[in-house]
PDB file of C-alpha atoms in Angstrom:
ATOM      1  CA  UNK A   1     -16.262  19.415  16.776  1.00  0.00           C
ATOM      2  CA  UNK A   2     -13.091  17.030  15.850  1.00  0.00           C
ATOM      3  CA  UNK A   3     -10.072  19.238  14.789  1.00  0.00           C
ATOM      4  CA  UNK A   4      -8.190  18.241  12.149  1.00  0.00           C
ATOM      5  CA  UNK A   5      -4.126  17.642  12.725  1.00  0.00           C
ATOM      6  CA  UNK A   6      -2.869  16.522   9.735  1.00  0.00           C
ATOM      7  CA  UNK A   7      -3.964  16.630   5.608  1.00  0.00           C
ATOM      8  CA  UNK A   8      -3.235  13.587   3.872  1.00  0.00           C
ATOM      9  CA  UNK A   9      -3.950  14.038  -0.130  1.00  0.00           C
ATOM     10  CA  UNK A  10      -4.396  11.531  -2.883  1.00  0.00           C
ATOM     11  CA  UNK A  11      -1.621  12.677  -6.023  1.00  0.00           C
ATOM     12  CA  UNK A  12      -3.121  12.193  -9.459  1.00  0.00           C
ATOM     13  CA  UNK A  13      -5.666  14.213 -10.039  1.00  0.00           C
ATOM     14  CA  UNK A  14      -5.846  16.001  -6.519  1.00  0.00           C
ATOM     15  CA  UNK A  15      -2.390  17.853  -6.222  1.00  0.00           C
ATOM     16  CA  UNK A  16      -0.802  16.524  -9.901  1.00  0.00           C
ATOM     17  CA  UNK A  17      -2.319  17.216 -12.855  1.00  0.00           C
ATOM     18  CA  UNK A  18      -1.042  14.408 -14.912  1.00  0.00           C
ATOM     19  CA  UNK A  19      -3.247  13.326 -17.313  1.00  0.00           C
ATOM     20  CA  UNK A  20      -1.510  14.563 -20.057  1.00  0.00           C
ATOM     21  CA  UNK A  21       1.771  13.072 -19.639  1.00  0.00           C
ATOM     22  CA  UNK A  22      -0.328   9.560 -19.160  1.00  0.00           C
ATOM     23  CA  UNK A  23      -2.675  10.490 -21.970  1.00  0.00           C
ATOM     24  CA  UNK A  24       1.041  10.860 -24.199  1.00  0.00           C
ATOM     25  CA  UNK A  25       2.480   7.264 -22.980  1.00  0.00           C
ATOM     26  CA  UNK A  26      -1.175   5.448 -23.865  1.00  0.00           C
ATOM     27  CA  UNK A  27      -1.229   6.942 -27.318  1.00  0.00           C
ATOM     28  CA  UNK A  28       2.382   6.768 -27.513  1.00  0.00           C
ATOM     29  CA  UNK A  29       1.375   2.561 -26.844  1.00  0.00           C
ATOM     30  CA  UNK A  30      -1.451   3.094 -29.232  1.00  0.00           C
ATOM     31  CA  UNK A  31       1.060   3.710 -31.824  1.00  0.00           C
ATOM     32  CA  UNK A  32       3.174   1.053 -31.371  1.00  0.00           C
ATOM     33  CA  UNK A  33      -0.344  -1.318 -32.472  1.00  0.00           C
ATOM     34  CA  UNK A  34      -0.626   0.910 -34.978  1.00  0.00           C
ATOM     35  CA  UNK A  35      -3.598   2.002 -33.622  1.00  0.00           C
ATOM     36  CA  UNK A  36      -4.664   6.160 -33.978  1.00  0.00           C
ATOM     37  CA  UNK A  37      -4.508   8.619 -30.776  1.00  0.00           C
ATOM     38  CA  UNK A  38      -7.318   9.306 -28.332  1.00  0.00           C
ATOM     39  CA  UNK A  39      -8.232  12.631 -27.205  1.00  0.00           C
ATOM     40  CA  UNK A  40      -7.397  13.667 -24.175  1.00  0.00           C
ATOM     41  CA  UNK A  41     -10.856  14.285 -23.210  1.00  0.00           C
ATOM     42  CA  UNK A  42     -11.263  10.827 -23.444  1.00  0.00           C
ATOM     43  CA  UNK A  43      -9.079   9.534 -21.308  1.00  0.00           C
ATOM     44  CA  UNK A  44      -8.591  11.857 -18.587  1.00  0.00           C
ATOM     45  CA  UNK A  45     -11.725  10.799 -16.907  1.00  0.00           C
ATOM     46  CA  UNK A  46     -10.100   7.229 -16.270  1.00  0.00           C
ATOM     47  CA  UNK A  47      -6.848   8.627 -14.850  1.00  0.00           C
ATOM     48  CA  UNK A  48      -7.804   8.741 -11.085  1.00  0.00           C
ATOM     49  CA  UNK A  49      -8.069   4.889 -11.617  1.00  0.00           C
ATOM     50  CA  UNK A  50      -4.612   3.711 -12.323  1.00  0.00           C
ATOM     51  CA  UNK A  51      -3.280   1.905 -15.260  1.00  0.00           C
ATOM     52  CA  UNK A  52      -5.703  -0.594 -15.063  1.00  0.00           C
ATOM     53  CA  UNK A  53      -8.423   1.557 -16.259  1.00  0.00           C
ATOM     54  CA  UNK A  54      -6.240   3.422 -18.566  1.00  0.00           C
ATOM     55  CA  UNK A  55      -5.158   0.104 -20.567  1.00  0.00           C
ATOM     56  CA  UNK A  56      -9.517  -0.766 -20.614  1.00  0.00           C
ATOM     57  CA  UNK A  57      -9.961   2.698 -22.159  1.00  0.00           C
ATOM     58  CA  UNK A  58      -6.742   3.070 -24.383  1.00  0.00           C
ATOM     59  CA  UNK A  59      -6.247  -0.890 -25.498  1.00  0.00           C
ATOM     60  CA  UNK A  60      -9.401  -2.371 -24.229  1.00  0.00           C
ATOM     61  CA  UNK A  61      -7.703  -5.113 -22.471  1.00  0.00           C
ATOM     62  CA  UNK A  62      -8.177  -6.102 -18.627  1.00  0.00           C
ATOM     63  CA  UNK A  63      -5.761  -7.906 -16.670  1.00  0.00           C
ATOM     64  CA  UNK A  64      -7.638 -11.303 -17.786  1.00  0.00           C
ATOM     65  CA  UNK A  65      -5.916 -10.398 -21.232  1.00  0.00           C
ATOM     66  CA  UNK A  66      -2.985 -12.819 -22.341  1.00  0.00           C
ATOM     67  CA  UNK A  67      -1.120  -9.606 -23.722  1.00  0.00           C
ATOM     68  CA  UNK A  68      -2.061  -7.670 -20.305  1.00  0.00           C
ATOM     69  CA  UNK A  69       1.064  -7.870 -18.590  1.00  0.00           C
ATOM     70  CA  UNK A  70       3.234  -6.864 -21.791  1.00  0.00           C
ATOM     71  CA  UNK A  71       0.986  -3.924 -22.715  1.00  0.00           C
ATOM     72  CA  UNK A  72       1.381  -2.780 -18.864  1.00  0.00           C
ATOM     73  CA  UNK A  73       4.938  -2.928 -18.661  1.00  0.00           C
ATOM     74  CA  UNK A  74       4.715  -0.697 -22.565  1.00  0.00           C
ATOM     75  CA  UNK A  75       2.878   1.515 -20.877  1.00  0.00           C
ATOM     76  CA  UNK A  76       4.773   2.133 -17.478  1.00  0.00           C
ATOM     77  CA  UNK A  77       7.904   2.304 -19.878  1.00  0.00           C
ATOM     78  CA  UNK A  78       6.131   5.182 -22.216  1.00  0.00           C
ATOM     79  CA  UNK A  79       5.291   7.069 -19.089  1.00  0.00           C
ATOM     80  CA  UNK A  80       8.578   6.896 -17.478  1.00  0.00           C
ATOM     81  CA  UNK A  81      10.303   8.582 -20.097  1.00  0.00           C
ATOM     82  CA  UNK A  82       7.397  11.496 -20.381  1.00  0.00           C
ATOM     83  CA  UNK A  83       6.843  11.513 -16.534  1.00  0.00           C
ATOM     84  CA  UNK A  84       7.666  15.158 -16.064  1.00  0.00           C
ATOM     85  CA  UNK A  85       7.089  16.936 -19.105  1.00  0.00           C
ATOM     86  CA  UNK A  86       3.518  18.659 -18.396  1.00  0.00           C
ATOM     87  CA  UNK A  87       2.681  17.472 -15.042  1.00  0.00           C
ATOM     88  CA  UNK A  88       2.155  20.166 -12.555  1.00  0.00           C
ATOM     89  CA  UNK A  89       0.481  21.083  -9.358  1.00  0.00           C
ATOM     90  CA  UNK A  90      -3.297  21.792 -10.024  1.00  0.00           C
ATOM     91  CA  UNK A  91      -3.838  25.966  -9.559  1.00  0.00           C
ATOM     92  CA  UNK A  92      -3.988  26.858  -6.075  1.00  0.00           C
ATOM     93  CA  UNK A  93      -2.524  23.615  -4.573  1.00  0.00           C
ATOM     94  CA  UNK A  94       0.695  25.373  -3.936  1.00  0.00           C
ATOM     95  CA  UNK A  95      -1.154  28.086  -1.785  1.00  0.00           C
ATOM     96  CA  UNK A  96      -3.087  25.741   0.028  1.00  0.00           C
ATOM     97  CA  UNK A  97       0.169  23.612   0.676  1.00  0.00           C
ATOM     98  CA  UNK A  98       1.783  26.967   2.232  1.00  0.00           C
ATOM     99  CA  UNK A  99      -1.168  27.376   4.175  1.00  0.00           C
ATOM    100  CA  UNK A 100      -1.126  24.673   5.783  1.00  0.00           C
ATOM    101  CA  UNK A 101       2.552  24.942   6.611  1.00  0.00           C
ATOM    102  CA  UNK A 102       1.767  28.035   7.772  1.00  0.00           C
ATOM    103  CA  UNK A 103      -0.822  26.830  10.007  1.00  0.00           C
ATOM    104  CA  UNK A 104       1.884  24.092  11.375  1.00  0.00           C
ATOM    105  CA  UNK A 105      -0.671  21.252  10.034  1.00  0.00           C
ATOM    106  CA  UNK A 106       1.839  18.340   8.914  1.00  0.00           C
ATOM    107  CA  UNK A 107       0.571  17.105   5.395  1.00  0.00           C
ATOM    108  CA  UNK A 108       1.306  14.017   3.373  1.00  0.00           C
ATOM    109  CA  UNK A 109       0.488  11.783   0.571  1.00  0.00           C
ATOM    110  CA  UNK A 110      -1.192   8.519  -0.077  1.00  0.00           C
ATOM    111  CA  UNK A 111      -1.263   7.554  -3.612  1.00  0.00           C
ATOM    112  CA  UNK A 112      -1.863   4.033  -5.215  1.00  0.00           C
ATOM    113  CA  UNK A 113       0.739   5.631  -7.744  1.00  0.00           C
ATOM    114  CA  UNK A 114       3.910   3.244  -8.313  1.00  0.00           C
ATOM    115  CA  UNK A 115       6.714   4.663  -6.149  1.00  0.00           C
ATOM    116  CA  UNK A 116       9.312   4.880  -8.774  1.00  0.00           C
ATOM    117  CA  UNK A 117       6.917   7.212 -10.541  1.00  0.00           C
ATOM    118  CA  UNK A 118       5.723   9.284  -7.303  1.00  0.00           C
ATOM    119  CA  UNK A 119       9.243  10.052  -5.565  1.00  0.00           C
ATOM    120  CA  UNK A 120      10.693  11.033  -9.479  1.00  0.00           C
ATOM    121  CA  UNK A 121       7.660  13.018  -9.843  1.00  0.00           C
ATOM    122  CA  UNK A 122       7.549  14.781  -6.269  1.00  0.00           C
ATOM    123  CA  UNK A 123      11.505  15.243  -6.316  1.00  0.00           C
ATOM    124  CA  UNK A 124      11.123  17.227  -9.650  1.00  0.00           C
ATOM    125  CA  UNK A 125       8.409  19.559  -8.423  1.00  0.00           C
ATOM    126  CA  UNK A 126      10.379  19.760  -5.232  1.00  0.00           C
ATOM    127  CA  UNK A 127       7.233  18.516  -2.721  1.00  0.00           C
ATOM    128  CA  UNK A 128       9.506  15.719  -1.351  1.00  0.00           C
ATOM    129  CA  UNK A 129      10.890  17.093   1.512  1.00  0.00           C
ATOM    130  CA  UNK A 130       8.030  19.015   1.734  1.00  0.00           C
ATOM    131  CA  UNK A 131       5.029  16.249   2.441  1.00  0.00           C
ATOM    132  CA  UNK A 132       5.567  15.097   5.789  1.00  0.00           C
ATOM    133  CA  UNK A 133       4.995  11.344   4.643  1.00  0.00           C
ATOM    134  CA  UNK A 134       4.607   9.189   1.418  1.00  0.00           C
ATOM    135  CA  UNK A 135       2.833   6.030   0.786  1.00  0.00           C
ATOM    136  CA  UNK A 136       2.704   4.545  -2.194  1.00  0.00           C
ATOM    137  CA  UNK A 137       1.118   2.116  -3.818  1.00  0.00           C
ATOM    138  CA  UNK A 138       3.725  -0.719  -3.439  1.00  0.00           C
ATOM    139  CA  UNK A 139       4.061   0.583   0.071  1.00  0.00           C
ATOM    140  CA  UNK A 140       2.272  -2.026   1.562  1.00  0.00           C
ATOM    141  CA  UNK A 141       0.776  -5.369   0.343  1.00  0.00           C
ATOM    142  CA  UNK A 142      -2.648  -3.623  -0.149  1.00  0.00           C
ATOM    143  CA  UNK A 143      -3.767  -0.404  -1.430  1.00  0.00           C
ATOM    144  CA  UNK A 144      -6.628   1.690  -1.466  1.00  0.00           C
ATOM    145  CA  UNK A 145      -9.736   1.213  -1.421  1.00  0.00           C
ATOM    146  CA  UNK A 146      -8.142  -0.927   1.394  1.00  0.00           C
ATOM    147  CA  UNK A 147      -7.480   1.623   4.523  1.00  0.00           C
ATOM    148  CA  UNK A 148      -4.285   0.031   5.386  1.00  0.00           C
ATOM    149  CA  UNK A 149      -1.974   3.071   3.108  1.00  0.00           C
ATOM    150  CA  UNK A 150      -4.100   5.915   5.194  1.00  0.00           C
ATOM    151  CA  UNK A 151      -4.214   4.324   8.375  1.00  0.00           C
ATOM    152  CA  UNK A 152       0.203   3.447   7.901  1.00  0.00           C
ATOM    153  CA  UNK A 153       0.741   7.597   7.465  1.00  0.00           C
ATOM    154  CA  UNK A 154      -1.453   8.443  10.136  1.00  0.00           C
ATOM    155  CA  UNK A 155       0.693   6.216  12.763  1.00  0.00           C
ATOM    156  CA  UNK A 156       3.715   7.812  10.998  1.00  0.00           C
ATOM    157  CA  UNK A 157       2.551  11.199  11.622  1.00  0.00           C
ATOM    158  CA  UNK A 158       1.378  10.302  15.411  1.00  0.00           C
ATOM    159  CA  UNK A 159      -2.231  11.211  14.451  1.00  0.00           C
ATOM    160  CA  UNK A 160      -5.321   9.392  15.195  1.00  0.00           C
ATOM    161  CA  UNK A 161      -7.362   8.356  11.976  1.00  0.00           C
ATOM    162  CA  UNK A 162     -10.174  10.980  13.781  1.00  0.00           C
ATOM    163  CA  UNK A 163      -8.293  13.942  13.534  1.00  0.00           C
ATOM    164  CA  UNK A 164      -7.137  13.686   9.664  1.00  0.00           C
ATOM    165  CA  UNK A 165      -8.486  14.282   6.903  1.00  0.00           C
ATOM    166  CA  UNK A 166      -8.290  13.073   3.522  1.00  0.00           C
ATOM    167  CA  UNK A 167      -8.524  14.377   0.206  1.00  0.00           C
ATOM    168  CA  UNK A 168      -9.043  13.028  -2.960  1.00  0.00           C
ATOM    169  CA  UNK A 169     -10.889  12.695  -6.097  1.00  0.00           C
ATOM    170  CA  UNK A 170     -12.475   9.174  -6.671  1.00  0.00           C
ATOM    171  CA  UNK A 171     -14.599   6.907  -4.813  1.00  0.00           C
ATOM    172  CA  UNK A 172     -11.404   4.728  -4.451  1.00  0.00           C
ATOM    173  CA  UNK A 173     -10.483   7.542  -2.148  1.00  0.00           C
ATOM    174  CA  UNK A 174     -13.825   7.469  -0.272  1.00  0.00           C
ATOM    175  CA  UNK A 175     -13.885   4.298   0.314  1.00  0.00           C
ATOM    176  CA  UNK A 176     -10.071   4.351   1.628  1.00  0.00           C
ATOM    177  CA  UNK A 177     -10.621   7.061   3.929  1.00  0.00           C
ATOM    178  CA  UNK A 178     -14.167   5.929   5.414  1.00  0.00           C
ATOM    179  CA  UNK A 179     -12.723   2.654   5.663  1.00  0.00           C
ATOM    180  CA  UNK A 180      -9.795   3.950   8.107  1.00  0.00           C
ATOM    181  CA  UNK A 181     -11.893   6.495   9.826  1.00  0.00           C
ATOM    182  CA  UNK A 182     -10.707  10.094   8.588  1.00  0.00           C
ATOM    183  CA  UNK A 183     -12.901  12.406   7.531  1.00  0.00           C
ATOM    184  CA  UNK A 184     -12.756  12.539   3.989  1.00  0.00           C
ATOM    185  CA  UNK A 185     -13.129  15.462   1.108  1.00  0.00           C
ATOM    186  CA  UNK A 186     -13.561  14.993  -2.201  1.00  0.00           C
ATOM    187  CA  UNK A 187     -12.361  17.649  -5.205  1.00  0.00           C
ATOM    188  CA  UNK A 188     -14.561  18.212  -7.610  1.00  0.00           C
ATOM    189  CA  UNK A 189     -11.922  19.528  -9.985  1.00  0.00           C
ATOM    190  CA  UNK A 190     -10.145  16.365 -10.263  1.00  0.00           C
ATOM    191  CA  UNK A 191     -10.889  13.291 -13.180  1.00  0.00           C
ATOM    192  CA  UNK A 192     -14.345  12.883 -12.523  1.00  0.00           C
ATOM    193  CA  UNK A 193     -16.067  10.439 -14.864  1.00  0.00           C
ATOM    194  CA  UNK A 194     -19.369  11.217 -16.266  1.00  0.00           C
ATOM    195  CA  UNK A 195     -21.436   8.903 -14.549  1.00  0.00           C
ATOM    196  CA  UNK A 196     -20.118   9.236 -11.265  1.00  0.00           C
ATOM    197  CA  UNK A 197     -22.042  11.183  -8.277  1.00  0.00           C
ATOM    198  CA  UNK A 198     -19.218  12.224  -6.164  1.00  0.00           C
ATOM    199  CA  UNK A 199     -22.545  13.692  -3.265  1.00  0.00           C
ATOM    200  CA  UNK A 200     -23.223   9.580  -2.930  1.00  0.00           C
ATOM    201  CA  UNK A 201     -19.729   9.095  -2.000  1.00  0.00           C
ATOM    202  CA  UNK A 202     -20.128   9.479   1.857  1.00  0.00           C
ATOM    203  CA  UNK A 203     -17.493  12.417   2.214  1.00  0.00           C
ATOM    204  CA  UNK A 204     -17.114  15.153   5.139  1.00  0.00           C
ATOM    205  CA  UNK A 205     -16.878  17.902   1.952  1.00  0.00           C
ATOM    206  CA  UNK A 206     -16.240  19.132  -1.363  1.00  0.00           C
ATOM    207  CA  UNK A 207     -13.869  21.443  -2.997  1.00  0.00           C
ATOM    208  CA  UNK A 208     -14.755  22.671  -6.584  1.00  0.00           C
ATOM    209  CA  UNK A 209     -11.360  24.610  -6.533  1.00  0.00           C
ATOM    210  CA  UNK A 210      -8.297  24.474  -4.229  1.00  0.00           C
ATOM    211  CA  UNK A 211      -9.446  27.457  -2.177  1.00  0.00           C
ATOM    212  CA  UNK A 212     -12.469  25.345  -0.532  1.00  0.00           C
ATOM    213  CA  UNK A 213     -10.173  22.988   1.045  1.00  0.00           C
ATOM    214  CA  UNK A 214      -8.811  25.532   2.891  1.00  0.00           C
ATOM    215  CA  UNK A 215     -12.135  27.252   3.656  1.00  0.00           C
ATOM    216  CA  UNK A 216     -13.264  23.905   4.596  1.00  0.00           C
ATOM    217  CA  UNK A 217     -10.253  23.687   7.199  1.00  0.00           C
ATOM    218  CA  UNK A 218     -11.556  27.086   8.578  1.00  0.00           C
ATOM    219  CA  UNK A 219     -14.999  25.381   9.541  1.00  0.00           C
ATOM    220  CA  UNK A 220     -13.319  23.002  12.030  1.00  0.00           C
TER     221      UNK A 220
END
């Protein structure tokens, strides 16, 4: 049975909840077109995918769109300036953090998250000296689904792809973490979209709360 070394996790939607302060910047850009606010049931399913799918739901614009790169950089500027004011760690992530620490398994973070947003974020929930690595997702010229992020903190941390695992909430992630040979688990609590069957993503495991991560750990 492989043993698992290090925890790498995926941030929005997987340790952050931040769909909120990103639902607040996209209406807050709705406004500006004069346009009314969405729910926030509607557009947290599409927050695991990045702005790109945000701007689809919230504007209904891809990045063929003339106005694409203006309405991006709108958007990125809304969020900046809420970044912090309702994001927090998901219930339980702290304890399973600790647990790990406790356990002496190094964990980090690979996120296609910007890292002007991720370092502002992690410094003001005090993770970043905590995660033993961060990758971002202008780390490296190409991001997940790509393995290249995952396979980067794995040489960082001195850990064969085998004996980490990754976590996160999308098949973006799946794909990633199959891709660079982890085993992968996939939270079930995260910004799952209606449609999507997380059980035909491939993954090592599931956590419906924090806890099973942990309990899933224990297994090994």
């Amino acid at each position: 049975m492989t043993r698992i070394h290090t925890v790498l996790f995926d941030l929005d939607g997987t340790l952050l909840d931040t769909a909120q302060d990103l639902a607040h910047a996209l209406n807050q850009l709705r406004q500006q077109y004069h346009l009314p606010p969405l729910p926030l049931a509607t557009i947290r399913p599409h927050v695991g995918y990045g702005a790109k799918a945000m701007l689809k739901v919230g504007m209904d614009v891809t990045e063929e769109h003339p106005q694409y790169t203006t309405l991006l950089d709108e958007f990125l500027n809304f969020y900046r300036v809420c970044l912090t004011q309702t994001t927090k760690l998901f219930d339980g992530i702290d304890n399973v953090l600790t647990q790990l620490e406790n356990k002496n398994i190094p964990w980090g973070i690979v996120t296609n998250k910007p890292s002007r947003f991720t370092f502002d974020l992690l410094k003001a929930l005090k993770l970043d000296h905590r995660a033993a690595c961060i990758i971002c997702g202008d780390s490296l010229s190409r991001r997940k689904p790509d393995p290249d992020q995952i396979l980067h903190a794995c040489e960082l941390l001195k850990q064969s792809p085998e004996n980490c695992l990754y976590i996160g909430d999308t098949q973006t992630d799946a794909l990633a973490s199959r891709a660079a040979g982890t085993k992968t688990l996939i939270v079930l609590y995260g910004y799952l979209q209606e449609h999507e069957d997380p059980f035909a993503w491939g993954a090592d495991g599931y956590a419906k709360v924090p806890a099973d991560i942990i309990a899933w750990l224990d297994q090994k």
